[in-house]
Short mmCIF file of C-alpha atoms and ligand atoms in Angstrom, two decimals:
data_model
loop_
_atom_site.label_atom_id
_atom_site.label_comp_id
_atom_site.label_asym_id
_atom_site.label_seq_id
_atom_site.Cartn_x
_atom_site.Cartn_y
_atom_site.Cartn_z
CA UNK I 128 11.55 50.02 46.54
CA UNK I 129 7.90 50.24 46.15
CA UNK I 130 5.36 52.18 48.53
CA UNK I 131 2.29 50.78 48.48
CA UNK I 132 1.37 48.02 46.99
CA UNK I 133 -2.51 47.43 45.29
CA UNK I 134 -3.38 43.39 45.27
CA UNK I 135 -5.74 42.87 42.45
CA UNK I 136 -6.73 39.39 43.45
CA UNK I 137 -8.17 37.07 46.22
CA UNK I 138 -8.00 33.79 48.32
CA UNK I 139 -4.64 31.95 48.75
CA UNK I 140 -2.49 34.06 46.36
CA UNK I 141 -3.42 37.56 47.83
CA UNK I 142 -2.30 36.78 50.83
CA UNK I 143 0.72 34.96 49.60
CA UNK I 144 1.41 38.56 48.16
CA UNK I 145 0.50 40.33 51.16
CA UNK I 146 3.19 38.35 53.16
CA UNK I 147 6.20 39.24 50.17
CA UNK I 148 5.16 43.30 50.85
CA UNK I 149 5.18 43.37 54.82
CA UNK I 150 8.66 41.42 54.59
CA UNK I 151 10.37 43.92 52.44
CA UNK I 152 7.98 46.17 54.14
CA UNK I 153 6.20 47.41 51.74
CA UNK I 154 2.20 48.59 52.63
CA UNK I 155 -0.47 46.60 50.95
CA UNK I 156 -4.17 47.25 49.69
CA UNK I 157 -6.48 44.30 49.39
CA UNK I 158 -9.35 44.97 47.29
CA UNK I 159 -12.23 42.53 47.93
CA UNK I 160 -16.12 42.02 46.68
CA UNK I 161 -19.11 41.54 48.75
CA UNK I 162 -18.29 38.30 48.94
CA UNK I 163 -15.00 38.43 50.44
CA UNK I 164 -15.90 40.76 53.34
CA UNK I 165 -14.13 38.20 55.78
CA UNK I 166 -11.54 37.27 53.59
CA UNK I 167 -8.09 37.03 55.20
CA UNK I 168 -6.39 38.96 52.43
CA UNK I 169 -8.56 41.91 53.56
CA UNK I 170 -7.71 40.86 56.93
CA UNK I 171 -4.34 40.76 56.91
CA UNK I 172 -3.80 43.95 54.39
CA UNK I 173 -3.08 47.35 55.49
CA UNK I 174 -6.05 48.83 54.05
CA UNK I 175 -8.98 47.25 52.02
CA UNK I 176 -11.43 48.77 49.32
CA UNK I 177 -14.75 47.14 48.51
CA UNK I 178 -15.04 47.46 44.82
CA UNK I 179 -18.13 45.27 44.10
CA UNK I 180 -20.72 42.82 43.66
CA UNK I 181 -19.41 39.04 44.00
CA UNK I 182 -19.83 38.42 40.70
CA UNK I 183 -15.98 38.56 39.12
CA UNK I 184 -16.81 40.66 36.19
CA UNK I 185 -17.84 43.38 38.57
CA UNK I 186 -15.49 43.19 40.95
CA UNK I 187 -12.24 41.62 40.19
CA UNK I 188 -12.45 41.08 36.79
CA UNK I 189 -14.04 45.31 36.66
CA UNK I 190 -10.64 47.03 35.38
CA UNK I 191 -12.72 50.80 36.05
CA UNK I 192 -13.53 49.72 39.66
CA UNK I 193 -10.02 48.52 39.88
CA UNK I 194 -8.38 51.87 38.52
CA UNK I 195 -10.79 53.43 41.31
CA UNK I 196 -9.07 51.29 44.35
CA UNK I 197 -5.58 52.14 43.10
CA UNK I 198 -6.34 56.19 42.35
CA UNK I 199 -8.08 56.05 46.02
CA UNK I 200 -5.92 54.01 47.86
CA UNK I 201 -2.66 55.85 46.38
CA UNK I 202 -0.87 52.72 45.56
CA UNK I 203 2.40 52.81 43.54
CA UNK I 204 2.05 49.45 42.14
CA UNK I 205 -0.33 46.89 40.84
CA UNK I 206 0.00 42.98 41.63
CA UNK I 207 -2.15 40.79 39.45
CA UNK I 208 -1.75 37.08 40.93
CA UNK I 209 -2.75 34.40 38.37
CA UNK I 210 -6.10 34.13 36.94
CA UNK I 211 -8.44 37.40 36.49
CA UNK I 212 -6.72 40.36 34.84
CA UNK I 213 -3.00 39.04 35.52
CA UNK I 214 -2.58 38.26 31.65
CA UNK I 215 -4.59 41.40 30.11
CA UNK I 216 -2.25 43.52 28.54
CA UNK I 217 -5.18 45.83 28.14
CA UNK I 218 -4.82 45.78 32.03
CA UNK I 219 -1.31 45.97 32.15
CA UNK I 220 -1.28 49.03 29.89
CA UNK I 221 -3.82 51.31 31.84
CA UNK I 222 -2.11 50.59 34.85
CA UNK I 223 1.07 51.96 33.40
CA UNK I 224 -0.60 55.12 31.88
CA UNK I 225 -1.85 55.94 34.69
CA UNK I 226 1.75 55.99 36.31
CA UNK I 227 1.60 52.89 38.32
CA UNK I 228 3.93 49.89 38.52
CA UNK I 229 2.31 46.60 36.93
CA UNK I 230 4.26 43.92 38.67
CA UNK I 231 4.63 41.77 35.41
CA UNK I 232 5.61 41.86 32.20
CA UNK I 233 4.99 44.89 29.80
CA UNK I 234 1.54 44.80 28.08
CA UNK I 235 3.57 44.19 24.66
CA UNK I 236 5.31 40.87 26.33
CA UNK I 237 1.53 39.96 27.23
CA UNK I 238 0.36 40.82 23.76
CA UNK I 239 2.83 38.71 22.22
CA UNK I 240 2.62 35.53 24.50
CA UNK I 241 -1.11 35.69 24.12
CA UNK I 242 -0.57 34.95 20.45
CA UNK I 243 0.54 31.75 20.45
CA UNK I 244 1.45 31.47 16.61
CA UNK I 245 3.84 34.43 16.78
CA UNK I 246 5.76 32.98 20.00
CA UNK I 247 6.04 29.75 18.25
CA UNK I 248 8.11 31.63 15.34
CA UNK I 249 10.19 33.19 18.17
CA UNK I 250 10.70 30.17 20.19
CA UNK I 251 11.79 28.45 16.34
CA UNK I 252 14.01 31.01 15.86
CA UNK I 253 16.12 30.68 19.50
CA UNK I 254 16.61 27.07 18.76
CA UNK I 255 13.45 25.77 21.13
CA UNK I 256 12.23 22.68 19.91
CA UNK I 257 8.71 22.54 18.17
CA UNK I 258 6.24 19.81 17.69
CA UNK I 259 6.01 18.91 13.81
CA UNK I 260 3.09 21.17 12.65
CA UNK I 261 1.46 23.58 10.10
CA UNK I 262 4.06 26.62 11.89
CA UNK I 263 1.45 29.07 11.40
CA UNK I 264 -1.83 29.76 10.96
CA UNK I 265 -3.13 27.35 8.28
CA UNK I 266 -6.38 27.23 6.26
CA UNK I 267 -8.47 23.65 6.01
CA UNK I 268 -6.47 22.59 2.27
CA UNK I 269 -2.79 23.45 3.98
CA UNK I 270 -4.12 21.73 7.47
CA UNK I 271 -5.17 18.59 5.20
CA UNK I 272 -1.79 18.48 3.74
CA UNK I 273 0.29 19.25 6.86
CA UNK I 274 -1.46 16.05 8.61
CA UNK I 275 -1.22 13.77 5.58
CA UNK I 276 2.79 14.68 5.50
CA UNK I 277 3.19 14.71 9.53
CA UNK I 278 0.31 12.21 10.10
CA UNK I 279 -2.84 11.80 12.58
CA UNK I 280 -3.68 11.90 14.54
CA UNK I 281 -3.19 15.85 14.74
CA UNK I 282 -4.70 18.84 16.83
CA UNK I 283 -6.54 22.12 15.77
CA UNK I 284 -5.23 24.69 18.51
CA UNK I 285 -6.54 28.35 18.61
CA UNK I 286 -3.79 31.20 18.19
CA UNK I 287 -4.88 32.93 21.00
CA UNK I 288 -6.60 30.15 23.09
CA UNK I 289 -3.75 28.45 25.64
CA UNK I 290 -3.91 26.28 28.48
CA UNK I 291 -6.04 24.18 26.94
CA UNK I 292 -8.46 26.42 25.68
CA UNK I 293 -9.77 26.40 21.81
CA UNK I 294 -7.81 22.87 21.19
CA UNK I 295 -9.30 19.58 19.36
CA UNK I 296 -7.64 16.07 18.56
CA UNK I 297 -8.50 14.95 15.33
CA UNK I 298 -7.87 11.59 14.34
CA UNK I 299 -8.22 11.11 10.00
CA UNK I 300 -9.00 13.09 7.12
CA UNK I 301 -12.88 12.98 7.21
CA UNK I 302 -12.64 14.71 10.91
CA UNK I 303 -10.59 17.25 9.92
CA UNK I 304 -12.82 18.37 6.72
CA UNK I 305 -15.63 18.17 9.37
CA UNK I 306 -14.12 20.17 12.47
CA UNK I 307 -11.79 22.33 10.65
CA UNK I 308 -14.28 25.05 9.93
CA UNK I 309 -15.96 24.47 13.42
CA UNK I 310 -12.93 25.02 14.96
CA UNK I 311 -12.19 28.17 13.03
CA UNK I 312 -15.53 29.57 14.08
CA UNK I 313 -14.71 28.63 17.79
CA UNK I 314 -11.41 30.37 18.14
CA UNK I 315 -13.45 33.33 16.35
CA UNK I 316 -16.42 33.09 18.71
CA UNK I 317 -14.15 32.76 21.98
CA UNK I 318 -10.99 35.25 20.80
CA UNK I 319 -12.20 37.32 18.16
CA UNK I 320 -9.41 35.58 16.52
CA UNK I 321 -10.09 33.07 14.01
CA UNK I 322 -6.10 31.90 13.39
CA UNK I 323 -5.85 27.86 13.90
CA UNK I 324 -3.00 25.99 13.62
CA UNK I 325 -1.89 22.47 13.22
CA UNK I 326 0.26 20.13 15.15
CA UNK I 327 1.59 16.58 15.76
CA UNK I 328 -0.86 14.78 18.67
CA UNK I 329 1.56 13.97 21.10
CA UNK I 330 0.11 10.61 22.85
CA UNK I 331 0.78 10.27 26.41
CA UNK I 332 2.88 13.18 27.25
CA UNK I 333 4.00 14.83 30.47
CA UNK I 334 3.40 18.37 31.08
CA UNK I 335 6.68 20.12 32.09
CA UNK I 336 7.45 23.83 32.54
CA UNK I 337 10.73 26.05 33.47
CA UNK I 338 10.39 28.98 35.88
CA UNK I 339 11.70 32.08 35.12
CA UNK I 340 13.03 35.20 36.51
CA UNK I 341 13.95 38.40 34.24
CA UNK I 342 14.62 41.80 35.45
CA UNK I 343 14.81 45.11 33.59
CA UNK I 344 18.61 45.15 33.15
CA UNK I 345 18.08 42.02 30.95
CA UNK I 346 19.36 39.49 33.00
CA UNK I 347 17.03 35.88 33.15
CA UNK I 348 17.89 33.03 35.22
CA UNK I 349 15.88 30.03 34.75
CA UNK I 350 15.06 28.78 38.52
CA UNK I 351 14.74 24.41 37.34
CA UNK I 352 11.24 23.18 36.38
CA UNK I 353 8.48 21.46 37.35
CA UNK I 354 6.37 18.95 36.36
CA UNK I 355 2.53 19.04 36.16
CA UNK I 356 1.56 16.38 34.72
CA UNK I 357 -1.41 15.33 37.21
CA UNK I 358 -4.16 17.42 36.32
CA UNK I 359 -7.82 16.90 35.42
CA UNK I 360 -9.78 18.97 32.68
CA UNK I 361 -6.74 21.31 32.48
CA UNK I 362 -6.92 21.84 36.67
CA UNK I 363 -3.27 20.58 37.77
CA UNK I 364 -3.72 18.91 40.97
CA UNK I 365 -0.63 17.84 42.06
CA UNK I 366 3.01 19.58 40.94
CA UNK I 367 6.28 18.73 41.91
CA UNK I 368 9.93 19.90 40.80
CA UNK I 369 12.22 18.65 39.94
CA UNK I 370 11.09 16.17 37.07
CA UNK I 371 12.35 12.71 37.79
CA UNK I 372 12.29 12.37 33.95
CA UNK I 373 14.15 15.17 32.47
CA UNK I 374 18.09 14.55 32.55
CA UNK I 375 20.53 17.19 33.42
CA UNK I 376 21.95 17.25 29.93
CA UNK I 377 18.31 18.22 28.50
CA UNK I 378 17.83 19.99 31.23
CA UNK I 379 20.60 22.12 31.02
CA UNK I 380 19.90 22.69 26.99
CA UNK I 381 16.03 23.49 27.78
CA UNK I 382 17.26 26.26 30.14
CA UNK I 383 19.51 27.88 27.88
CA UNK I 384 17.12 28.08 24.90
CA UNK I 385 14.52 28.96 27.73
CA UNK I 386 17.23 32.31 28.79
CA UNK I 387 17.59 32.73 24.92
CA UNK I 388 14.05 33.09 24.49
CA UNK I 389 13.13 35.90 27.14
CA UNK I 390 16.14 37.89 25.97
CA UNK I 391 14.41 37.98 22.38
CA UNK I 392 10.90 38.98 23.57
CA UNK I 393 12.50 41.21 26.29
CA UNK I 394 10.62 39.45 29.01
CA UNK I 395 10.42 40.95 32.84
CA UNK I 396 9.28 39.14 35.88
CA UNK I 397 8.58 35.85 36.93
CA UNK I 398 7.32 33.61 34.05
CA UNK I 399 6.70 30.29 33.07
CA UNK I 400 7.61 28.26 29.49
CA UNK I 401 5.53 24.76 28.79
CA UNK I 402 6.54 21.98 27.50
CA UNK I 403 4.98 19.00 26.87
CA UNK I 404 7.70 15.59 26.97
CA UNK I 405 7.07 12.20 24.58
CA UNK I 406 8.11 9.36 26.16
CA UNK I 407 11.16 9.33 24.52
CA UNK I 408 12.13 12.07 26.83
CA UNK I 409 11.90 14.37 23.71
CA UNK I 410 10.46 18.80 24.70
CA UNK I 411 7.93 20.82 22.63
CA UNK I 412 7.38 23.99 23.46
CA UNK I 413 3.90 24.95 23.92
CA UNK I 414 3.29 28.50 25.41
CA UNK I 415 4.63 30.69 27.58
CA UNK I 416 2.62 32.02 30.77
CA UNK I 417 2.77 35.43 31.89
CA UNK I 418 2.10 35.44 35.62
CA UNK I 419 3.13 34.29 38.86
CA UNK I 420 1.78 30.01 39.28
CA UNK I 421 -0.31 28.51 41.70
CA UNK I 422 2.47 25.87 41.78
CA UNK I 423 5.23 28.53 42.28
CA UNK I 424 5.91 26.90 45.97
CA UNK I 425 7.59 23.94 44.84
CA UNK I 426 10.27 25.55 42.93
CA UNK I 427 10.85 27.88 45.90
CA UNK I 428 11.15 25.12 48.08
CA UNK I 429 14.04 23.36 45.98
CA UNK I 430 15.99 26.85 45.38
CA UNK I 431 15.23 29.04 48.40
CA UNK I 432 14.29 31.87 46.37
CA UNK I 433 11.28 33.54 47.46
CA UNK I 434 9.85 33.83 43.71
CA UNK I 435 7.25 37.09 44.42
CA UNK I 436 9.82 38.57 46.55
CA UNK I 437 11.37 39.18 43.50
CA UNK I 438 8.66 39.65 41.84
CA UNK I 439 8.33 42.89 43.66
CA UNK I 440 12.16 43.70 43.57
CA UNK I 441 11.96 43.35 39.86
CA UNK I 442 9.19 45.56 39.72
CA UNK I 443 11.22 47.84 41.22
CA UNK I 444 14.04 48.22 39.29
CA UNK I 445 16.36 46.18 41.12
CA UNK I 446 18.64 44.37 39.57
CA UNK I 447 18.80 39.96 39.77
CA UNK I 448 21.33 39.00 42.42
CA UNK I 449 20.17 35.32 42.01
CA UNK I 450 23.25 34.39 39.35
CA UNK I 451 23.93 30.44 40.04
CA UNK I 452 21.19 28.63 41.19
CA UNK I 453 21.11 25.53 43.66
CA UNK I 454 18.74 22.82 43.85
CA UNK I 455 18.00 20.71 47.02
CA UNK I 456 15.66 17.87 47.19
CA UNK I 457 12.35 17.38 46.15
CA UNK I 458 9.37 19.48 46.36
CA UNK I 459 5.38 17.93 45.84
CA UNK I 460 2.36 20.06 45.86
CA UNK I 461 -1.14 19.31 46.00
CA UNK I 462 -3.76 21.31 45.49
CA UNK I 463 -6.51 20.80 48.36
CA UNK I 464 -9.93 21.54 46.47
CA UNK I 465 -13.77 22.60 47.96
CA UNK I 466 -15.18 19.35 45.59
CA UNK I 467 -16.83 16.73 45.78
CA UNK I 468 -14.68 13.24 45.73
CA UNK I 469 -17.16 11.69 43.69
CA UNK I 470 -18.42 14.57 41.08
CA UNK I 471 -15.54 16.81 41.19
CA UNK I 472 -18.65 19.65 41.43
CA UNK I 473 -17.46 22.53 44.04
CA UNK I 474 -18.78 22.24 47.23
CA UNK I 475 -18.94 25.27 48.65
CA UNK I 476 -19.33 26.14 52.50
CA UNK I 477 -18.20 26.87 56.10
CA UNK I 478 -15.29 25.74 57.46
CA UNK I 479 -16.55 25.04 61.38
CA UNK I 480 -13.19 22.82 62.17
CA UNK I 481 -9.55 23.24 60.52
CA UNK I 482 -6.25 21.42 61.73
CA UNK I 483 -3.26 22.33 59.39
CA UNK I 484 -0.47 20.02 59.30
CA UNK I 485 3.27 21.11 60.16
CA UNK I 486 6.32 19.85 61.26
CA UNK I 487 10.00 19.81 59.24
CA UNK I 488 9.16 20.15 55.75
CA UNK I 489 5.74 21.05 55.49
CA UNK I 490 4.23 24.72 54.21
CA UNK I 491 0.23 24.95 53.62
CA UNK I 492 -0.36 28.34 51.93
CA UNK I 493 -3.87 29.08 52.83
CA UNK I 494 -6.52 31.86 52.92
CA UNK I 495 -8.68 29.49 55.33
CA UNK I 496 -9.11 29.96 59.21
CA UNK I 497 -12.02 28.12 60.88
CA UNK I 498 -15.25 29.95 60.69
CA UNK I 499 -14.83 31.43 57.23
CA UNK I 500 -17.04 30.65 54.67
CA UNK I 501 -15.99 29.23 51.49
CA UNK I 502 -17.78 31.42 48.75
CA UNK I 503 -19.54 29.88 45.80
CA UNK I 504 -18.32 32.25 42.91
CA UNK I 505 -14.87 31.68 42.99
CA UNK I 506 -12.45 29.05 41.86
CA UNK I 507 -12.43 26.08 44.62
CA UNK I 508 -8.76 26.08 46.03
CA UNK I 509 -8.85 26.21 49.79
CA UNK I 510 -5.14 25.16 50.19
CA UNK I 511 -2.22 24.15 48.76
CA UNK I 512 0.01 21.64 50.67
CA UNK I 513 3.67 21.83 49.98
CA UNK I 514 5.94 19.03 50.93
CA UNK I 515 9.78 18.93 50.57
CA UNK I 516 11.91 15.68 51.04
CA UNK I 517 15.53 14.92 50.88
CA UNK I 518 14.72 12.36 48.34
CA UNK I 519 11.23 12.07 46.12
CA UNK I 520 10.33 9.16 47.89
CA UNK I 521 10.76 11.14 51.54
CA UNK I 522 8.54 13.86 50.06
CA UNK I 523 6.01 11.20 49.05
CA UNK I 524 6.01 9.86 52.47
CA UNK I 525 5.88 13.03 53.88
CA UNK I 526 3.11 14.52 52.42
CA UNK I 527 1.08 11.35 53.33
CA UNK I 528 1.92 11.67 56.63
CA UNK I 529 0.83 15.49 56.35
CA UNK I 530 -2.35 14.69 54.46
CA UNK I 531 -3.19 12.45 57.55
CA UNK I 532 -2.98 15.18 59.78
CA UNK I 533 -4.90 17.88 57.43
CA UNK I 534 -8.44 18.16 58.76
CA UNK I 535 -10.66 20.62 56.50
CA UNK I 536 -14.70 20.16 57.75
CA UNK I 537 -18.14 21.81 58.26
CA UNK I 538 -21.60 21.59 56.61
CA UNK I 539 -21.50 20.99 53.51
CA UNK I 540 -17.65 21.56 52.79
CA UNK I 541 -16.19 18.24 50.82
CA UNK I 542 -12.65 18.09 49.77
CA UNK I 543 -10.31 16.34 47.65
CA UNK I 544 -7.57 15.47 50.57
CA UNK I 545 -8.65 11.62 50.04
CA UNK I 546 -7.92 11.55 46.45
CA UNK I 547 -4.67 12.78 47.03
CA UNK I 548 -3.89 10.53 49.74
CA UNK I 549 -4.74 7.74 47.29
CA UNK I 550 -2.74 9.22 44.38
CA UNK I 551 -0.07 9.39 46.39
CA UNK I 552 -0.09 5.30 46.89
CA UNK I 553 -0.28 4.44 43.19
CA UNK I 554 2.44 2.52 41.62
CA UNK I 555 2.61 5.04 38.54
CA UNK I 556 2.90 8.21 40.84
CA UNK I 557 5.63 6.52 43.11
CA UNK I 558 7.70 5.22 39.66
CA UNK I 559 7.14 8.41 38.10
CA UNK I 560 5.37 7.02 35.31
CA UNK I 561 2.43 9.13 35.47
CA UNK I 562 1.23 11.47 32.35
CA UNK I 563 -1.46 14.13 31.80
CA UNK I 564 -3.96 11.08 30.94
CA UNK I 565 -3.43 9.07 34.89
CA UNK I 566 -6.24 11.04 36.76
CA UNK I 567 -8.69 10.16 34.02
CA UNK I 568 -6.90 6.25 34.23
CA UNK I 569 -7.01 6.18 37.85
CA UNK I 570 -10.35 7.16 38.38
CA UNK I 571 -11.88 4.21 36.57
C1 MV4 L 788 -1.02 19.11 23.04
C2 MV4 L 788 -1.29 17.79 23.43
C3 MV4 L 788 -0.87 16.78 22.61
N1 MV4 L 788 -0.20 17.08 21.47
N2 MV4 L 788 -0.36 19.36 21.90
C4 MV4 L 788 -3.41 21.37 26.46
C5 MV4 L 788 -3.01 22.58 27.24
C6 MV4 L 788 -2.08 23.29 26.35
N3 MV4 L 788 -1.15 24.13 27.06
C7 MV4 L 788 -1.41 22.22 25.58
N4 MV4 L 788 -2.30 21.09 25.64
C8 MV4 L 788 -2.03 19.97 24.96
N5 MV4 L 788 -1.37 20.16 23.80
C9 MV4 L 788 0.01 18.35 21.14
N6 MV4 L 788 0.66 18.63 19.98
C10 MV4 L 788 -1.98 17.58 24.62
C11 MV4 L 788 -2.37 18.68 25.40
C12 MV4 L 788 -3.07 18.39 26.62
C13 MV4 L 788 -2.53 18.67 27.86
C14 MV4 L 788 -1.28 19.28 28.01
C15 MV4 L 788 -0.77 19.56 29.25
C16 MV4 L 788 -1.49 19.22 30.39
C17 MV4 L 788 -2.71 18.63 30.27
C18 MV4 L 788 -3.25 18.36 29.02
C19 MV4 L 788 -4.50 17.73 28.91
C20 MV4 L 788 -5.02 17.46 27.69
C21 MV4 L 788 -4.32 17.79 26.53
#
């Protein structure tokens, strides 16, 4: 097993980590900025190592300052969390010279997933279905034929953009001569990669993705998935698995192409694999993720497997004991935001009274505790509530009743726990009608 573990992150998912290690009792090092002095994660850590200003790019985001913290602090292996350096092979490949675990995939499986046009030809080649598109990087005169033989509208995506980064909808031939070129010049701009490519707009669609686990010995199991389809500018808000819309019988073909696919790319760890669904029920594959999910909870909480528990074990060497895997009932997340209900702006500040909710079914994983101070610089998750139900509409009811009893307040500290409590009411959500438009509907 591993020693000492480095945690190259903050807030909610640090300490998440921090509570994997001291169960299979491994040590832990938080590293923190300035800002996060009184962070729980360097509360709750073994040891902690300032490494900078608050300011990301010199502190968490600062892969020399981070190299520092792990050479210092003697750790054996490096966990990235989602966000910040979790997906930079560049990252993942120092850590490794320097003879320390990167709990993730190798920096080649990073390289490759980061280029979305070459994991399309993979995911072609296992039998993963693809939206109808240029399949490969295109120039403006093979994008304008592409969309006059699949039809508009169509969207310019960025080979190395992803999760909704470097992507346009165009909706005729005079916007595509216009944007084409623009678009180029973006993904070159943003990337230093200038690829685009073309695909089918897919109207109304719901975002659904397959968790995976791979270890070393090249054996995957795919752990159900979950759907995200309420989200807002690309932020999911609320998650749940499993997808009342996917049927066992696609559900059961998704995973094997999904196993298929991170044999070929010789994937290790936990991972994720999009898809976007018509609503004929139909999958395209859009990308695959990297890195442990903010939304990981809910697919624990329907399987029982501890997903960064295994994480680490994988890391390790050990070999995947998970071989058949169960699903029980129905697990919703939502995502409790520092924002304001109105603006959706982050609102920032103390936290001078804080009543979690409990009882059967309920998990809040949190870096809050009252009297900490919600720092401006970061992203604005202060919670994420985690509901499970015998039945969806018990986990509905539940996490009502559990948003009812959540009580997040201070000067100047806003959060989203109302919108959720409304979301939760709506007709669509309760049907299970809802796509990755209905928070943009709903709020009008
Ligand atoms: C699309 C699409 C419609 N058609 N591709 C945005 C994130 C990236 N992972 C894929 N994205 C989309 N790709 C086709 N061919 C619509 C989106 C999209 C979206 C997808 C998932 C969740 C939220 C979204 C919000 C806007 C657009």
């Amino acid at each position: 097993m591993l020693k000492k573990v480095l945690i190259a992150n903050r807030g909610e998912i640090a300490v998440r980590a921090i509570r994997a290690c001291r169960e299979l009792g491994i040590k832990t090092v938080a590293v923190y900025s300035e800002a996060d002095k009184d962070s729980l994660h360097v509360r709750l850590a073994d040891e902690a190592i300032c490494i900078g200003p608050p300011e990301p790019s010199q502190s968490y985001l600062d892969v020399p300052r981070i190299m520092s913290a792990v050479e210092i602090s003697g750790a054996d292996a490096v966990y990235p969390g989602y966000g910040f350096l979790s997906e930079n092979p560049k990252f993942a490949e120092i850590v490794q010279k320097s003879g320390v675990k990167f709990v993730g995939p190798s920096p080649a499986t990073l390289e490759l997933i980061g280029d979305k046009i070459k994991t399309k030809e993979i995911a072609k080649r296992v039998g993963l279905p693809l939206v109808p598109g240029s399949n490969g990087a295109t120039d403006m005169e093979k994008a304008l034929d592409v969309a006059r033989e699949i039809g508009y509208p169509v969207v310019l995506k960025a080979s190395a953009g992803g999760g909704g980064r470097g992507i346009r909808i165009v909706f005729n031939e005079k916007e595509l001569r216009e944007k084409f070129s623009i678009a180029v010049q973006e993904a070159e701009v943003s990337f230093g990669d200038g690829r685009v490519y073309v695909e089918k707009f897919i109207i109304n669609p719901k975002h659904v993705e397959f968790q995976v686990l791979a270890d070393s010995h090249g054996n995957v199991v795919v752990l159900g998935e979950r759907e995200c389809s309420i989200q807002r500018r690309h932020q999911k808000l609320v998650e749940e698995a499993p997808s009342v819309a996917v049927e066992e019988s696609k559900r059961k073909e998704i995973e094997e192409a999904v196993i298929e696919f991170c044999r070929e790319i010789g994937y290790e760890g936990a991972g994720t694999v999009e898809f976007l669904m018509d609503e004929e029920g139909n999958f395209y594959f859009m990308e695959m993720n990297g890195r442990i999910q903010v939304e990981h909870p809910v697919t624990e909480m329907v399987t029982g497997i501890d997903i960064v528990k295994w994480q680490l074990r994988i890391a390790a060497g050990e070999k995947l004991k998970v071989r058949k895997v169960r699903r029980n009932g129905y697990a919703i997340e939502m995502r409790i935001n520092a924002e304001d209900p109105n603006t959706f702006m982050p609102s920032p500040g103390k936290v001078e009274e804080l009543v979690l909710p409990g009882g059967m079914g309920v998990r809040v994983d949190t870096h809050l505790y009252a009297g900490y101070s919600v720092p401006p610089y970061y992203d604005s998750l202060l919670a994420k509530l985690i509901v499970w139900g015998e039945t969806r509409e018990e986990a509905i009811s539940r996490g009502l009743r559990a948003l009812e009893e959540f009580i997040i307040s201070g000067e100047g500290l806003k959060t989203n726990i109302e919108f959720h409590k409304r979301l939760l009411k709506t007709k669509e959500f309760k049907e299970g009608r809802h796509h990755i438009g209905f928070v943009e509907e709903m709020m009008v």
